Amino acid sequence: MEEKFVTIKTFTFPADVTMVQSYMEMRGIEVYFKNLVSNRLAYTLGDIDMQVKSSDYENAKAALIEGGFAKPEDFL
């Protein structure tokens, strides 16, 4: 059975993606970035969705809060 990915955070600036991606992978959480292109010159601002497996959602949420990348109220 294929697991669904859910959006956990949306970024405005592509530069923020690399740091959070490294942090999440260091914590063992697989991430996927929707709307992220490999050519840095083609980036547009906003709407870069960080997605995680639905089974990793709670761990990812806790990691984002612990790492200072999100606040608990971001998930209400």
Short mmCIF file of N, CA and C in Angstrom, two decimals, residues 22-75:
data_model
loop_
_atom_site.label_atom_id
_atom_site.label_comp_id
_atom_site.label_asym_id
_atom_site.label_seq_id
_atom_site.Cartn_x
_atom_site.Cartn_y
_atom_site.Cartn_z
N SER A 22 17.96 19.44 5.56
CA SER A 22 19.09 18.77 6.21
C SER A 22 18.74 18.37 7.63
N TYR A 23 18.09 19.26 8.35
CA TYR A 23 17.71 18.99 9.73
C TYR A 23 16.74 17.80 9.81
N MET A 24 15.74 17.80 8.95
CA MET A 24 14.75 16.72 8.98
C MET A 24 15.37 15.38 8.60
N GLU A 25 16.22 15.38 7.59
CA GLU A 25 16.89 14.14 7.18
C GLU A 25 17.83 13.63 8.26
N MET A 26 18.46 14.55 8.99
CA MET A 26 19.32 14.17 10.10
C MET A 26 18.49 13.49 11.20
N ARG A 27 17.24 13.87 11.31
CA ARG A 27 16.33 13.26 12.29
C ARG A 27 15.68 11.99 11.76
N GLY A 28 16.02 11.60 10.54
CA GLY A 28 15.49 10.37 9.95
C GLY A 28 14.10 10.51 9.36
N ILE A 29 13.71 11.74 9.03
CA ILE A 29 12.38 11.99 8.47
C ILE A 29 12.53 12.32 6.99
N GLU A 30 11.92 11.50 6.17
CA GLU A 30 11.98 11.70 4.72
C GLU A 30 11.08 12.87 4.33
N VAL A 31 11.62 13.79 3.55
CA VAL A 31 10.83 14.95 3.11
C VAL A 31 10.82 15.04 1.59
N TYR A 32 9.78 15.65 1.10
CA TYR A 32 9.62 15.91 -0.33
C TYR A 32 9.18 17.37 -0.46
N PHE A 33 9.76 18.07 -1.41
CA PHE A 33 9.39 19.47 -1.61
C PHE A 33 8.63 19.62 -2.92
N LYS A 34 7.38 19.98 -2.79
CA LYS A 34 6.52 20.20 -3.94
C LYS A 34 6.76 21.63 -4.42
N ASN A 35 6.86 21.80 -5.71
CA ASN A 35 7.06 23.10 -6.36
C ASN A 35 8.50 23.61 -6.23
N LEU A 36 9.43 22.73 -5.92
CA LEU A 36 10.83 23.12 -5.83
C LEU A 36 11.52 22.64 -7.11
N VAL A 37 12.17 23.54 -7.79
CA VAL A 37 12.86 23.17 -9.03
C VAL A 37 14.36 23.11 -8.79
N SER A 38 15.06 22.34 -9.59
CA SER A 38 16.49 22.17 -9.37
C SER A 38 17.33 23.36 -9.82
N ASN A 39 16.82 24.16 -10.72
CA ASN A 39 17.54 25.32 -11.22
C ASN A 39 17.26 26.52 -10.31
N ARG A 40 18.23 26.92 -9.51
CA ARG A 40 18.01 27.99 -8.54
C ARG A 40 17.65 29.31 -9.20
N LEU A 41 17.99 29.49 -10.47
CA LEU A 41 17.63 30.73 -11.15
C LEU A 41 16.14 30.78 -11.50
N ALA A 42 15.50 29.63 -11.48
CA ALA A 42 14.09 29.57 -11.86
C ALA A 42 13.15 29.66 -10.67
N TYR A 43 13.70 29.81 -9.47
CA TYR A 43 12.84 29.86 -8.28
C TYR A 43 11.89 31.04 -8.33
N THR A 44 10.72 30.78 -7.92
CA THR A 44 9.79 31.86 -7.65
C THR A 44 9.62 31.91 -6.14
N LEU A 45 9.18 33.02 -5.63
CA LEU A 45 9.00 33.14 -4.20
C LEU A 45 7.66 32.56 -3.78
N GLY A 46 7.67 31.81 -2.72
CA GLY A 46 6.44 31.30 -2.13
C GLY A 46 5.98 29.97 -2.66
N ASP A 47 5.11 29.37 -1.89
CA ASP A 47 4.44 28.13 -2.26
C ASP A 47 5.36 26.94 -2.51
N ILE A 48 6.42 26.81 -1.71
CA ILE A 48 7.24 25.61 -1.73
C ILE A 48 6.77 24.77 -0.55
N ASP A 49 6.05 23.70 -0.85
CA ASP A 49 5.43 22.89 0.18
C ASP A 49 6.35 21.75 0.61
N MET A 50 6.66 21.69 1.92
CA MET A 50 7.40 20.56 2.46
C MET A 50 6.39 19.50 2.85
N GLN A 51 6.57 18.31 2.31
CA GLN A 51 5.66 17.22 2.59
C GLN A 51 6.40 16.07 3.25
N VAL A 52 5.67 15.35 4.11
CA VAL A 52 6.20 14.17 4.79
C VAL A 52 5.17 13.06 4.65
N LYS A 53 5.61 11.83 4.88
CA LYS A 53 4.68 10.71 4.89
C LYS A 53 3.68 10.94 6.01
N SER A 54 2.45 10.54 5.78
CA SER A 54 1.43 10.75 6.81
C SER A 54 1.80 10.07 8.12
N SER A 55 2.52 8.94 8.06
CA SER A 55 2.93 8.25 9.28
C SER A 55 4.03 9.00 10.03
N ASP A 56 4.73 9.91 9.36
CA ASP A 56 5.80 10.69 9.98
C ASP A 56 5.33 12.07 10.44
N TYR A 57 4.06 12.39 10.24
CA TYR A 57 3.57 13.74 10.49
C TYR A 57 3.84 14.20 11.92
N GLU A 58 3.49 13.41 12.91
CA GLU A 58 3.66 13.83 14.31
C GLU A 58 5.13 14.01 14.66
N ASN A 59 5.99 13.09 14.21
CA ASN A 59 7.43 13.22 14.46
C ASN A 59 8.00 14.45 13.76
N ALA A 60 7.54 14.70 12.53
CA ALA A 60 8.01 15.86 11.78
C ALA A 60 7.56 17.16 12.44
N LYS A 61 6.34 17.17 12.91
CA LYS A 61 5.82 18.36 13.60
C LYS A 61 6.66 18.64 14.84
N ALA A 62 6.93 17.62 15.63
CA ALA A 62 7.74 17.79 16.84
C ALA A 62 9.15 18.25 16.49
N ALA A 63 9.72 17.71 15.42
CA ALA A 63 11.08 18.09 15.00
C ALA A 63 11.13 19.55 14.57
N LEU A 64 10.14 20.00 13.81
CA LEU A 64 10.09 21.40 13.37
C LEU A 64 10.00 22.35 14.55
N ILE A 65 9.21 21.98 15.55
CA ILE A 65 9.06 22.82 16.74
C ILE A 65 10.37 22.81 17.54
N GLU A 66 10.91 21.62 17.76
CA GLU A 66 12.16 21.50 18.53
C GLU A 66 13.31 22.23 17.86
N GLY A 67 13.36 22.20 16.54
CA GLY A 67 14.43 22.85 15.80
C GLY A 67 14.25 24.36 15.65
N GLY A 68 13.10 24.87 16.08
CA GLY A 68 12.84 26.29 15.99
C GLY A 68 12.35 26.74 14.62
N PHE A 69 11.93 25.79 13.79
CA PHE A 69 11.44 26.12 12.46
C PHE A 69 9.93 26.36 12.42
N ALA A 70 9.25 26.05 13.52
CA ALA A 70 7.81 26.24 13.60
C ALA A 70 7.43 26.41 15.07
N LYS A 71 6.21 26.89 15.28
CA LYS A 71 5.66 27.06 16.62
C LYS A 71 4.46 26.12 16.76
N PRO A 72 4.14 25.71 17.98
CA PRO A 72 2.99 24.82 18.15
C PRO A 72 1.70 25.37 17.53
N GLU A 73 1.52 26.67 17.60
CA GLU A 73 0.30 27.26 17.05
C GLU A 73 0.23 27.18 15.51
N ASP A 74 1.36 26.88 14.87
CA ASP A 74 1.35 26.71 13.41
C ASP A 74 0.56 25.47 12.99
N PHE A 75 0.30 24.57 13.94
CA PHE A 75 -0.34 23.30 13.63
C PHE A 75 -1.76 23.18 14.18
#
